[in-house]
Amino acid sequence: MASSQASRANHVLNTVVNAVAPWVNPVIDYHALAPEMVLAAGLCVVLLADLFMDESRKWILSSLAGFTLLGAMLPVLTLGLHDTDVRSMFDGRYVVDNFSLVVKALFLLAGYVVVLLSSNHVEEDEYWRGEYYFLLLSSILGMVMISSSRDLVSIFVALEFLSIPAYMLAAWRKRDIKSNEAGVKYFLLGVFASAVMLYGMSLLYGVANSTLLVDLGKSITATGSLSSLHALGIVFVIVGFAFKVSAVPFHTWAPDTYEGAPAPITAFLSVASKAAGFIALATLLFVAFPQASDVWQPFIWVLSALTMTVGNVVALRQTNIVRMIAYSSVSQGGFVLMPLAVAGINNGGASALRAVVVYMLIYAATNLGMFGVIIAVSRKTRSAEISSWGGLFSYAPGLGALATIFLASLAGIPPLGGWVGKFAAFQSMLTSVSGWGYSLALIGAVNSVVAFGYYGSVMREIWMKPVPDGDTTPIRIPGSLKLALVFTAATTLVLGILPGVAMHFGDIARLTSAFGG
Amino acid sequence: MEMLRDENWVLSVGTFLPMVGVLLLLIVPKANDQLIKMVALFTSIATLAVGVFTLFKFNFDQAGSMQFVAENKWIPLIKSSYFIGVDGISLPMYVLSMVITLLVVIYSLNHIPSPGNPKAFFILMLVLQTGMAGTFIAQDLILFFVFFELVLLPMYFMIGVWGGENRQYASLKFFLYTMFGSALMLVAFLALFFKTGAESFAIPYLVENGGAIARNVQIWIFAGMFIGFAVKVPMFPFHTWLPDAHTQAPTQGSVILAAILLKLGTYGFIRIAIPILPEAAKAWAPYIGGLAVIGIIYGALGCLAQTDMKRLIAFSSVAHMGYVMLGVSTLTDFGMSAAMFGMVAHGLITGMLFFLAGSIKERYHTLEISRLGGLLTQMPRMGWILGMASMASLGLPGLAGFWGEFPAILSAYNPADGLNVTVFRVYMVIAALGTVLAAAYLLWLFQRVAFGEPKAEFAGGAHGADDHGSGHGHSQFEDVNKFEWIAWTPLLIAIVVFGVVPNLLFSMIDPAVHGILAGFKG
């Protein structure tokens, strides 16, 4: 009986499949998929090694995770050097182009730095190491996938792939009530956002009869005008992403989650996970809806203005450094959104996309570095209060100087990296030659001055205040953390002094079939 | 404009040599004070040596042309390049920045302000030097902006860490004012870029093409730059950060601030805002002139009301920069040359005055004018130097200050074509009245500080307000010591030499000024 039922089911499935389209084996470009495959293999190895390895030798796991990420970088490099510009698979649902390669490199390197930040942190606090790195790698795999996804379904799957491990990682310190709060808040709001987004996607599928992003664009051009369903779908999808990138007013989860999660995970969330949201949003807007810019531009304009202003104003009042950086990263998100708000005016798409990529690259290096310093300092002070940073420069001049570099870069002061990102964003605003662009640029300019208020207050603690408890024992920084700090600081400096490098990567990151092309 | 590209490595070496010193300092252990001081000293000597070499190689017959021009790719995507060069306007400021840094380093050899840490102090000073020199050689707006901003953080820390009681407030105020100005300036630069066809950020290119921008657009772009530069100068009403910053900064910080940093603003007007946007400059000139004379009178009245010597000198800076801006606002060769001269002279004289204030504070532990007195009887050498610096500052003929002030006033008699002559003549009269006030506050200062007998609390010697010196009340005040002599003599000589032979400087400035104002002739 069972077998006949199974064969019947099989038969039904076959007829359905045959009715839709004749089955053709997809062409799989293994070279193009190599980074994903290395990551997938690596995360299996980590999990298995954790299972069979003696407890005393588990420190190897962090090295394994690190090597996996660097190993995945190799095919990204070979793909980048190869002549083939665009490798499109599955009818254009998964595309490896220069845009996705640049972004993949960003995720992999950011992931590597997070592993470096994690290794001592995780060991000293008795975390479950194997699962920690397994989940971290899974999340990074999701990010690597999202940068190539050009289809509503694959974007959604990749987004969940990167989010679900992140929910668990946020709640990793399971005996700490704050960490539990972090995980639960993040999870609840995250799935809520996913649901909203999925609803929007279903509306879009309804009007376009396809999930392929390019087809969505065509469905707008074909009818000649936007239907209200289109508009509704677009708005819902943007709202979903607004949660992911913690844009105001959808940001409320971010500070609590950032404060409660283990510090390296906070760094990961505020950089990589956020970048993934922006990248997917940009892909959607530029590939699927370049013609619908009238719908999303005003919406994003408002989001951007609110995000940078509210993030800044609230950050000014924080006394906890992690919460302050959390709000600062909310505000920085407003600057990433800024060029998107005028991307459809005066052929501004290319320069807006470049600004987004450049900003993400520099912001990633700087913010990861800042978290590196926070982790190093909290090893001594065991506190995240800004006041505990008093006199840091007097007893740990190296860390003090590094913190200054990162804070100044976040504030956008030349010659440190951050200014290049801000510059690219402002440039893109002015390219639009429109009131929308000028007004938002003005709001951005005022905000970047206001932001110095809180970045400067941390610098003041570091340089000008006395050591609060008089304890001036130097801080011992473990090797891997040192490596992470040197790497991020060097990147921040080099990109600031030679902005051409960042701009170059921003420019080669051409998104295939973007802007309706 | 003609460009001379010989020996084009000179400027880069001179500008970035201090960074080599910074790298060396980074590896010297913090405890090794002597080595740290030696590295800083030799770096600044070497830097000045390169500066002097530049001066010798400079072709004075073609002071109006850009020389030592180097042009390299920097950010090709936004069409910004590493484009540097100097002409007769930049060169004096470029070399002055090196001289001042060296003198300040010498002074610091035995005057590291509390809380010590010479390593960080010298590193910041050398970074500051690179920023200052770079600003004067940059011929690309983005490059200019980066150097212009590079000086911000070191100065912020210098005031905030090594400053006086109120240092944190003063340093933050300084930072926020300047940063707000430069944010608007950057937006103005970008607008300029797009309005000239998004071709290049190079200043010579923009000078050629900026004039074609519609007049009302020019006026808006100029407004952005105006705020950026005016905050730095500082012009009334953007000056309020200056008295706080000067009063709270350590001596070294005050000297650098007065001698070089303020000039970044006026230099910006002369190099960028005016030549690129001639129409807007004409429209703005009467207002700039008006604010300048308000600054002269306001600064002078402010001086008369001060009870703190350092704060008084700070307010006198507001007044003196008023003369410089008055000269700039006339848009004439004569006025611009006077302004340039005024910048150098003010740098030398006010730098000197701040040095003196620092040394007096070190000895008396106060700068409260009412508590000082009898400097001439207690420390005659220092007293006479103060006298000379005050005379120079009030514009006594024969000293450098005169040639900045007097021609600037005179130039307002006959402003450029198209400007309202009556208005400028009124300015001239007010500015001339300002010199009387200047004489009043400086002579009064000198009288109160140097004449008469020392106040009772200091009469016995170096104890008084000194918290540690109680019990040993009979040690005498040390007159000018050898570090001070070495640091000050060059300034004093320069003040006299430029006062007697002003043509040394004018002959360098004049041809370059003609180039700047070329846009107004046609």
XYZ file of C-alpha atoms in Angstrom, chain A residues 354 393-394 404 408 411 413-416 419 423 426-427 430-431 442 445 448-449 452 456 459-460 463-465 497-500 503-504 507, chain B residues 30 74-75 77-78 117 120 124 142 145-146 149-150 153 156-157 160-161 167-168 171-172 175-176 179-180 183 186-187 190-191 193-194 201:
68
model
C 28.970 53.087 -5.389
C 45.443 56.830 27.108
C 47.597 57.202 30.212
C 40.773 57.576 18.698
C 37.455 59.804 14.428
C 32.846 60.777 12.977
C 37.219 63.291 10.134
C 39.904 63.122 7.437
C 42.342 61.546 6.919
C 40.686 58.522 8.535
C 35.218 60.645 5.592
C 32.068 62.051 0.945
C 27.280 63.522 -0.182
C 28.643 63.482 -3.683
C 24.558 66.516 -5.003
C 24.744 64.629 -8.306
C 21.992 69.330 4.584
C 25.855 67.525 7.200
C 27.697 64.531 11.040
C 28.609 67.491 13.223
C 30.972 64.320 17.022
C 34.129 63.226 21.084
C 37.695 60.623 23.183
C 37.468 63.030 26.096
C 42.484 61.439 26.825
C 41.401 63.987 29.340
C 39.746 62.302 32.305
C 44.614 58.365 2.913
C 44.165 56.596 -0.420
C 40.426 56.925 -0.945
C 41.001 55.833 -4.521
C 36.306 54.146 -4.570
C 37.810 51.696 -7.020
C 33.158 51.387 -8.838
C 57.715 56.428 26.483
C 44.934 60.178 -5.971
C 41.197 59.558 -6.266
C 37.018 58.370 -9.670
C 36.033 61.714 -8.273
C 53.786 62.755 28.294
C 52.200 62.127 22.694
C 50.582 65.616 17.901
C 39.737 67.718 -1.714
C 40.058 69.772 2.736
C 41.867 66.698 4.042
C 40.829 68.809 8.721
C 44.041 67.024 9.654
C 42.224 66.484 16.017
C 41.672 69.335 19.944
C 43.825 67.011 22.015
C 41.920 69.241 25.827
C 44.769 67.325 27.432
C 40.130 72.788 28.773
C 37.405 70.309 27.991
C 38.463 72.090 23.170
C 34.984 70.840 22.359
C 36.151 71.409 17.530
C 32.434 71.779 16.971
C 33.779 71.086 12.143
C 30.490 72.800 11.453
C 31.026 70.553 6.767
C 32.834 70.644 1.875
C 29.292 70.949 0.565
C 31.106 69.719 -4.045
C 28.609 72.206 -5.419
C 32.653 70.752 -8.608
C 29.286 69.947 -10.123
C 38.825 69.643 -8.185
